[in-house]
XYZ file of N, CA, C and O in Angstrom:
628
model
N 0.797 -1.189 0.000
C 0.000 0.000 0.000
C 0.834 1.243 0.000
O 0.356 2.279 -0.401
N 1.943 1.097 0.472
C 2.820 2.253 0.524
C 3.213 2.703 -0.866
O 3.382 3.889 -1.086
N 3.304 1.763 -1.787
C 3.636 2.163 -3.151
C 2.482 2.899 -3.818
O 2.698 3.821 -4.595
N 1.247 2.506 -3.502
C 0.104 3.214 -4.100
C -0.024 4.618 -3.529
O -0.416 5.541 -4.220
N 0.328 4.761 -2.218
C 0.285 6.095 -1.619
C 1.369 6.972 -2.225
O 1.138 8.144 -2.489
N 2.521 6.395 -2.446
C 3.595 7.149 -3.054
C 3.228 7.520 -4.486
O 3.496 8.630 -4.932
N 2.593 6.599 -5.205
C 2.203 6.837 -6.576
C 1.116 7.911 -6.650
O 1.173 8.811 -7.482
N 0.128 7.824 -5.767
C -0.937 8.839 -5.781
C -0.403 10.179 -5.312
O -0.843 11.234 -5.772
N 0.564 10.161 -4.391
C 1.169 11.413 -3.931
C 1.929 12.103 -5.050
O 1.942 13.326 -5.147
N 2.562 11.299 -5.911
C 3.280 11.865 -7.050
C 2.302 12.527 -8.023
O 2.574 13.608 -8.547
N 1.169 11.873 -8.215
C 0.168 12.442 -9.134
C -0.410 13.745 -8.581
O -0.613 14.705 -9.331
N -0.651 13.784 -7.311
C -1.187 15.001 -6.697
C -0.162 16.125 -6.794
O -0.479 17.256 -7.148
N 1.088 15.777 -6.504
C 2.149 16.776 -6.612
C 2.284 17.263 -8.046
O 2.418 18.471 -8.305
N 2.233 16.317 -8.967
C 2.330 16.671 -10.387
C 1.169 17.566 -10.802
O 1.357 18.572 -11.503
N -0.044 17.263 -10.357
C -1.210 18.086 -10.673
C -1.103 19.468 -10.054
O -1.451 20.488 -10.670
N -0.592 19.536 -8.804
C -0.423 20.831 -8.149
C 0.604 21.686 -8.884
O 0.392 22.886 -9.106
N 1.735 21.071 -9.265
C 2.733 21.821 -10.022
C 2.168 22.277 -11.373
O 2.394 23.412 -11.801
N 1.441 21.414 -12.033
C 0.833 21.778 -13.331
C -0.158 22.922 -13.195
O -0.173 23.852 -13.999
N -0.999 22.851 -12.161
C -1.978 23.926 -11.933
C -1.275 25.230 -11.595
O -1.648 26.308 -12.078
N -0.221 25.146 -10.775
C 0.514 26.356 -10.403
C 1.184 26.978 -11.623
O 1.139 28.202 -11.832
N 1.799 26.144 -12.454
C 2.437 26.659 -13.671
C 1.393 27.238 -14.636
O 1.628 28.267 -15.286
N 0.241 26.590 -14.741
C -0.837 27.104 -15.598
C -1.329 28.460 -15.116
O -1.549 29.382 -15.916
N -1.517 28.600 -13.788
C -1.947 29.886 -13.222
C -0.883 30.954 -13.426
O -1.191 32.114 -13.724
N 0.389 30.564 -13.274
C 1.472 31.503 -13.490
C 1.510 31.971 -14.944
O 1.664 33.165 -15.223
N 1.330 31.053 -15.867
C 1.295 31.404 -17.291
C 0.115 32.330 -17.599
O 0.256 33.315 -18.320
N -1.041 32.030 -17.026
C -2.221 32.886 -17.232
C -1.978 34.284 -16.675
O -2.350 35.296 -17.282
N -1.320 34.351 -15.488
C -1.029 35.661 -14.896
C -0.055 36.441 -15.766
O -0.219 37.654 -15.980
N 0.960 35.781 -16.300
C 1.912 36.460 -17.190
C 1.223 36.986 -18.447
O 1.482 38.107 -18.889
N 0.361 36.180 -19.033
C -0.373 36.609 -20.228
C -1.265 37.814 -19.914
O -1.351 38.763 -20.690
N -1.915 37.788 -18.756
C -2.786 38.896 -18.357
C -1.987 40.187 -18.187
O -2.367 41.245 -18.676
N -0.846 40.101 -17.520
C -0.033 41.301 -17.297
C 0.613 41.788 -18.591
O 0.763 42.989 -18.805
N 0.964 40.851 -19.461
C 1.498 41.256 -20.759
C 0.410 41.989 -21.550
O 0.676 43.003 -22.186
N -0.809 41.514 -21.521
C -1.933 42.177 -22.177
C -2.109 43.584 -21.628
O -2.268 44.544 -22.354
N -2.075 43.709 -20.300
C -2.252 45.026 -19.669
C -1.135 45.979 -20.079
O -1.375 47.151 -20.321
N 0.095 45.481 -20.147
C 1.221 46.345 -20.499
C 1.160 46.787 -21.965
O 1.433 47.939 -22.287
N 0.799 45.865 -22.851
C 0.821 46.188 -24.286
C -0.436 46.928 -24.710
O -0.369 47.983 -25.322
N -1.582 46.406 -24.385
C -2.833 46.958 -24.903
C -3.319 48.144 -24.082
O -3.581 49.221 -24.608
N -3.461 47.945 -22.793
C -4.043 49.002 -21.981
C -3.100 50.188 -21.807
O -3.539 51.330 -21.753
N -1.802 49.930 -21.733
C -0.857 51.025 -21.597
C -0.823 51.864 -22.872
O -0.654 53.072 -22.829
N -0.999 51.237 -24.006
C -0.952 51.919 -25.296
C -2.350 52.132 -25.877
O -2.506 52.210 -27.088
N -3.350 52.202 -25.034
C -4.735 52.328 -25.510
C -4.923 53.607 -26.321
O -5.656 53.626 -27.317
N -4.267 54.680 -25.931
C -4.415 55.951 -26.654
C -3.953 55.805 -28.103
O -4.624 56.271 -29.027
N -2.845 55.116 -28.321
C -2.356 54.918 -29.686
C -3.313 54.047 -30.499
O -3.502 54.267 -31.686
N -3.921 53.065 -29.829
C -4.894 52.212 -30.523
C -6.091 53.027 -30.974
O -6.563 52.900 -32.099
N -6.605 53.888 -30.086
C -7.758 54.718 -30.445
C -7.405 55.684 -31.568
O -8.188 55.882 -32.501
N -6.241 56.289 -31.498
C -5.821 57.218 -32.562
C -5.705 56.479 -33.888
O -6.130 56.983 -34.936
N -5.155 55.284 -33.854
C -5.039 54.487 -35.081
C -6.392 54.126 -35.663
O -6.598 54.197 -36.876
N -7.338 53.735 -34.807
C -8.685 53.394 -35.296
C -9.382 54.607 -35.879
O -10.048 54.518 -36.927
N -9.240 55.758 -35.237
C -9.855 56.984 -35.756
C -9.219 57.359 -37.103
O -9.907 57.773 -38.035
N -7.902 57.200 -37.216
C -7.220 57.485 -38.482
C -7.733 56.575 -39.594
O -7.976 57.030 -40.723
N -7.928 55.296 -39.297
C -8.475 54.368 -40.292
C -9.893 54.755 -40.700
O -10.249 54.703 -41.876
N -10.704 55.173 -39.718
C -12.071 55.584 -40.008
C -12.089 56.807 -40.928
O -12.809 56.832 -41.924
N -11.275 57.809 -40.604
C -11.239 59.010 -41.435
C -10.676 58.719 -42.823
O -11.114 59.315 -43.811
N -9.741 57.812 -42.912
C -9.208 57.422 -44.219
C -10.303 56.791 -45.070
O -10.461 57.128 -46.245
N -11.069 55.891 -44.485
C -12.155 55.238 -45.229
C -13.209 56.247 -45.660
O -13.664 56.229 -46.814
N -13.587 57.159 -44.771
C -14.581 58.176 -45.123
C -14.029 59.098 -46.207
O -14.745 59.482 -47.140
N -12.758 59.453 -46.123
C -12.144 60.315 -47.138
C -12.118 59.658 -48.505
O -12.393 60.306 -49.517
N -11.797 58.389 -48.562
C -11.786 57.677 -49.838
C -13.189 57.602 -50.409
O -13.402 57.835 -51.607
N -14.173 57.313 -49.570
C -15.560 57.244 -50.039
C -16.026 58.601 -50.558
O -16.610 58.700 -51.637
N -15.784 59.673 -49.788
C -16.236 61.008 -50.188
C -15.516 61.464 -51.452
O -16.134 62.062 -52.345
N -14.236 61.183 -51.547
C -13.497 61.555 -52.755
C -14.042 60.851 -53.986
O -14.135 61.451 -55.060
N -14.411 59.610 -53.832
C -15.012 58.881 -54.955
C -16.347 59.471 -55.372
O -16.663 59.570 -56.558
N -17.156 59.872 -54.393
C -18.455 60.469 -54.701
C -18.297 61.819 -55.390
O -19.018 62.148 -56.323
N -17.366 62.637 -54.893
C -17.217 63.997 -55.415
C -16.557 64.034 -56.781
O -16.741 64.976 -57.534
N -15.772 63.035 -57.112
C -15.075 63.059 -58.392
C -15.768 62.224 -59.461
O -15.230 62.076 -60.550
N -16.957 61.715 -59.158
C -17.691 60.969 -60.177
C -18.084 61.907 -61.298
O -18.466 63.047 -61.074
N -17.986 61.416 -62.513
C -18.379 62.229 -63.658
C -19.892 62.295 -63.729
O -20.578 61.299 -63.581
N -20.377 63.495 -63.942
C -21.813 63.692 -64.068
C -22.232 63.429 -65.505
O -21.470 63.630 -66.433
N -23.473 62.987 -65.654
C -23.969 62.707 -66.993
C -24.131 64.006 -67.758
O -24.726 64.963 -67.263
N -23.595 64.062 -68.967
C -23.756 65.293 -69.741
C -25.196 65.444 -70.228
O -25.924 64.456 -70.378
N -25.584 66.677 -70.444
C -26.920 66.934 -70.976
C -26.920 66.518 -72.434
O -26.060 66.938 -73.221
N -27.872 65.677 -72.778
C -27.919 65.203 -74.155
C -28.592 66.257 -75.031
O -29.633 66.815 -74.684
N -27.956 66.536 -76.131
C -28.502 67.507 -77.066
C -29.542 66.833 -77.950
O -29.422 65.657 -78.283
N -30.563 67.580 -78.357
C -31.596 66.977 -79.202
C -31.059 66.662 -80.597
O -30.129 67.309 -81.076
N -31.661 65.661 -81.206
C -31.259 65.287 -82.556
C -31.826 66.290 -83.557
O -32.655 67.134 -83.223
N -31.375 66.199 -84.794
C -31.828 67.145 -85.826
C -33.332 67.059 -86.043
O -33.989 68.073 -86.242
N -33.882 65.850 -85.993
C -35.316 65.705 -86.222
C -36.116 66.403 -85.125
O -37.145 67.019 -85.386
N -35.635 66.320 -83.890
C -36.314 66.992 -82.782
C -36.209 68.501 -82.957
O -37.176 69.230 -82.754
N -35.041 68.988 -83.358
C -34.858 70.429 -83.564
C -35.775 70.919 -84.681
O -36.443 71.951 -84.551
N -35.841 70.197 -85.783
C -36.703 70.609 -86.892
C -38.171 70.571 -86.474
O -38.945 71.446 -86.829
N -38.552 69.561 -85.705
C -39.933 69.459 -85.231
C -40.284 70.639 -84.338
O -41.351 71.237 -84.459
N -39.360 71.014 -83.456
C -39.604 72.124 -82.544
C -39.678 73.435 -83.301
O -40.498 74.298 -82.992
N -38.829 73.604 -84.304
C -38.830 74.849 -85.077
C -40.126 75.014 -85.858
O -40.547 76.133 -86.138
N -40.775 73.912 -86.216
C -42.011 73.983 -86.968
C -43.223 74.214 -86.075
O -44.274 74.628 -86.553
N -43.103 73.936 -84.774
C -44.235 74.092 -83.865
C -44.414 75.560 -83.470
O -43.437 76.255 -83.213
N -45.644 76.022 -83.394
C -45.873 77.371 -82.887
C -45.614 77.420 -81.377
O -45.643 76.384 -80.708
N -45.385 78.626 -80.824
C -45.057 78.735 -79.395
C -46.101 78.115 -78.472
O -45.758 77.560 -77.438
N -47.373 78.197 -78.855
C -48.420 77.640 -77.992
C -48.266 76.134 -77.850
O -48.413 75.586 -76.761
N -47.965 75.456 -78.938
C -47.795 74.003 -78.888
C -46.520 73.623 -78.132
O -46.494 72.617 -77.416
N -45.479 74.415 -78.289
C -44.241 74.159 -77.527
C -44.532 74.282 -76.039
O -44.100 73.458 -75.233
N -45.268 75.324 -75.658
C -45.601 75.544 -74.246
C -46.429 74.387 -73.702
O -46.177 73.893 -72.600
N -47.418 73.939 -74.455
C -48.257 72.835 -73.996
C -47.472 71.526 -73.903
O -47.680 70.736 -72.982
N -46.579 71.336 -74.860
C -45.803 70.092 -74.886
C -44.920 69.960 -73.646
O -44.755 68.858 -73.115
N -44.368 71.060 -73.161
C -43.455 71.017 -72.016
C -44.078 71.565 -70.738
O -43.372 71.852 -69.779
N -45.399 71.748 -70.735
C -46.136 72.176 -69.549
C -45.724 73.579 -69.077
O -45.582 73.828 -67.892
N -45.496 74.473 -70.022
C -45.190 75.865 -69.721
C -46.361 76.730 -70.174
O -47.054 76.402 -71.143
N -46.544 77.846 -69.487
C -47.513 78.835 -69.976
C -46.797 79.723 -70.982
O -45.558 79.771 -71.025
N -47.586 80.449 -71.783
C -46.970 81.349 -72.761
C -46.187 82.453 -72.054
O -45.120 82.863 -72.520
N -46.688 82.915 -70.916
C -45.997 83.978 -70.179
C -44.657 83.463 -69.638
O -43.669 84.178 -69.661
N -44.639 82.212 -69.177
C -43.381 81.643 -68.692
C -42.364 81.525 -69.817
O -41.170 81.767 -69.624
N -42.842 81.178 -71.018
C -41.933 81.131 -72.166
C -41.415 82.514 -72.522
O -40.242 82.671 -72.889
N -42.278 83.531 -72.416
C -41.834 84.903 -72.672
C -40.748 85.300 -71.668
O -39.724 85.879 -72.059
N -40.985 84.995 -70.398
C -40.005 85.323 -69.361
C -38.704 84.567 -69.626
O -37.610 85.140 -69.503
N -38.793 83.310 -70.030
C -37.605 82.521 -70.339
C -36.829 83.126 -71.509
O -35.594 83.212 -71.466
N -37.526 83.565 -72.532
C -36.868 84.219 -73.678
C -36.136 85.480 -73.228
O -35.010 85.732 -73.649
N -36.776 86.276 -72.378
C -36.159 87.517 -71.922
C -34.974 87.240 -70.985
O -33.985 87.981 -70.991
N -35.072 86.179 -70.207
C -33.929 85.775 -69.381
C -32.763 85.403 -70.287
O -31.612 85.771 -70.034
N -33.063 84.661 -71.361
C -32.021 84.243 -72.301
C -31.380 85.441 -72.995
O -30.215 85.381 -73.398
N -32.125 86.540 -73.132
C -31.576 87.756 -73.736
C -30.685 88.517 -72.753
O -30.038 89.484 -73.125
N -30.697 88.101 -71.496
C -29.829 88.708 -70.502
C -30.464 89.848 -69.731
O -29.752 90.613 -69.064
N -31.780 89.964 -69.779
C -32.447 91.047 -69.071
C -32.573 90.725 -67.586
O -32.708 89.564 -67.194
N -32.551 91.760 -66.753
C -32.750 91.587 -65.312
C -34.237 91.440 -65.028
O -35.076 91.669 -65.907
N -34.566 91.066 -63.797
C -35.977 90.929 -63.426
C -36.730 92.249 -63.610
O -37.864 92.262 -64.084
N -36.108 93.346 -63.216
C -36.765 94.653 -63.356
C -36.979 95.005 -64.819
O -38.038 95.515 -65.199
N -36.015 94.726 -65.669
C -36.157 95.004 -67.102
C -37.250 94.138 -67.720
O -38.016 94.603 -68.574
N -37.345 92.889 -67.279
C -38.411 92.003 -67.771
C -39.767 92.546 -67.329
O -40.718 92.593 -68.116
N -39.869 92.978 -66.081
C -41.128 93.536 -65.571
C -41.535 94.772 -66.363
O -42.709 94.933 -66.712
N -40.583 95.634 -66.673
C -40.881 96.843 -67.445
C -41.336 96.493 -68.861
O -42.271 97.099 -69.391
N -40.697 95.533 -69.472
C -41.027 95.179 -70.854
C -42.388 94.480 -70.952
O -43.115 94.671 -71.926
N -42.741 93.665 -69.928
C -44.015 92.931 -69.977
C -45.153 93.674 -69.266
O -46.275 93.171 -69.230
N -44.853 94.818 -68.672
C -45.847 95.625 -67.943
C -46.486 94.841 -66.792
O -47.701 94.808 -66.636
N -45.637 94.181 -66.021
C -46.076 93.459 -64.824
C -45.187 93.885 -63.657
O -44.172 94.560 -63.840
N -45.570 93.472 -62.442
C -44.772 93.840 -61.269
C -43.523 92.960 -61.171
O -43.438 91.890 -61.784
N -42.585 93.419 -60.377
C -41.351 92.678 -60.159
C -41.638 91.333 -59.488
O -41.024 90.318 -59.830
N -42.577 91.299 -58.555
C -42.932 90.042 -57.882
C -43.518 89.028 -58.859
O -43.296 87.824 -58.724
N -44.281 89.516 -59.837
C -44.841 88.605 -60.847
C -43.718 87.972 -61.662
O -43.738 86.763 -61.945
N -42.726 88.759 -62.026
C -41.591 88.225 -62.785
C -40.844 87.194 -61.941
O -40.453 86.133 -62.438
N -40.660 87.484 -60.661
C -39.968 86.541 -59.783
C -40.745 85.228 -59.664
O -40.163 84.145 -59.631
N -42.073 85.328 -59.618
C -42.903 84.122 -59.556
C -42.750 83.299 -60.824
O -42.559 82.075 -60.770
N -42.837 83.970 -61.982
C -42.672 83.248 -63.257
C -41.277 82.623 -63.349
O -41.128 81.480 -63.792
N -40.266 83.354 -62.914
C -38.894 82.856 -62.971
C -38.733 81.621 -62.089
O -38.131 80.625 -62.510
N -39.289 81.664 -60.892
C -39.153 80.497 -60.005
C -39.901 79.291 -60.565
O -39.437 78.153 -60.433
N -41.042 79.512 -61.215
C -41.764 78.390 -61.831
C -40.982 77.804 -62.999
O -40.944 76.585 -63.181
N -40.354 78.673 -63.791
C -39.529 78.203 -64.909
C -38.357 77.377 -64.379
O -38.062 76.299 -64.892
N -37.699 77.885 -63.327
C -36.577 77.152 -62.742
C -37.032 75.791 -62.219
O -36.337 74.793 -62.380
N -38.180 75.755 -61.579
C -38.685 74.492 -61.027
C -39.000 73.501 -62.143
O -38.675 72.312 -62.033
N -39.626 73.975 -63.212
C -39.984 73.063 -64.305
C -38.759 72.552 -65.051
O -38.774 71.450 -65.586
N -37.709 73.367 -65.093
C -36.481 72.948 -65.766
C -35.484 72.295 -64.809
O -34.430 71.845 -65.238
N -35.828 72.260 -63.520
C -34.943 71.723 -62.488
C -33.585 72.422 -62.547
O -32.541 71.789 -62.656
N -33.641 73.749 -62.493
C -32.428 74.574 -62.566
C -32.338 75.460 -61.334
O -33.352 75.825 -60.742
N -31.110 75.799 -60.952
C -30.905 76.685 -59.811
C -30.458 78.083 -60.241
O -30.589 79.026 -59.486
N -29.906 78.208 -61.439
C -29.395 79.492 -61.915
C -29.950 79.791 -63.297
O -30.435 78.904 -63.993
N -29.840 81.048 -63.687
C -30.333 81.469 -64.999
C -29.586 80.752 -66.118
O -30.200 80.300 -67.086
N -28.280 80.671 -65.994
C -27.500 80.036 -67.063
C -27.860 78.561 -67.229
O -27.929 78.050 -68.341
N -28.114 77.905 -66.113
C -28.495 76.498 -66.166
C -29.874 76.352 -66.807
O -30.108 75.438 -67.601
N -30.785 77.259 -66.485
C -32.129 77.216 -67.072
C -32.059 77.440 -68.575
O -32.740 76.759 -69.353
N -31.231 78.377 -69.007
C -31.095 78.658 -70.445
C -30.514 77.447 -71.165
O -30.996 77.053 -72.237
N -29.499 76.839 -70.562
C -28.868 75.660 -71.169
C -29.877 74.521 -71.316
O -29.971 73.888 -72.373
N -30.643 74.258 -70.270
C -31.620 73.160 -70.330
C -32.755 73.491 -71.295
O -33.258 72.608 -71.995
N -33.169 74.754 -71.341
C -34.251 75.148 -72.249
C -33.801 74.993 -73.707
O -34.583 74.567 -74.564
N -32.551 75.333 -74.003
C -32.035 75.156 -75.369
C -31.973 73.677 -75.725
O -32.276 73.289 -76.855
N -31.559 72.853 -74.762
C -31.481 71.409 -75.022
C -32.874 70.818 -75.285
O -33.008 69.886 -76.068
N -33.897 71.371 -74.643
C -35.267 70.883 -74.851
C -35.925 71.509 -76.071
O -37.020 71.117 -76.464
N -35.291 72.513 -76.648
C -35.855 73.179 -77.815
C -36.851 74.262 -77.476
O -37.654 74.655 -78.314
N -36.832 74.754 -76.247
C -37.744 75.821 -75.849
C -37.263 77.193 -76.315
O -38.052 78.113 -76.459
N -35.976 77.314 -76.532
C -35.401 78.574 -77.002
C -34.807 78.366 -78.370
O -34.257 77.318 -78.686
N -34.879 79.387 -79.169
C -34.317 79.272 -80.517
C -32.822 79.558 -80.491
O -32.305 80.158 -79.594
């Protein structure tokens, strides 16, 4: 029996040494983690923020540098068809009133709102209303853009 006690004592000792070494290894790994990661946490956060801003910058740069679709010019048949139509039919075809077409023509001539009002014998506010409706129908923000789109649609000669 003494040999079995000695044998079991060796196993217990071996298990105790193994557990102690395992705990020691776990403690070393934990402290190494604390020294490397937690001590340098500020650098990790700065690096992650830098990566985030880099990704956003690449995405935004791609969006801003995309080529926009050019405005397609009408074909000769469309131009000839438009030239043959009277102004009333052109206005109806593109959902414009005759007065809006008049205002658009005068804008294309380079007249100011006040000059347009004087020429059409209407108030300045009326001209501004017609101008804003023309811009909305042409989906334009500026006079030059409205003139360009109106020429492409055949509204202006």
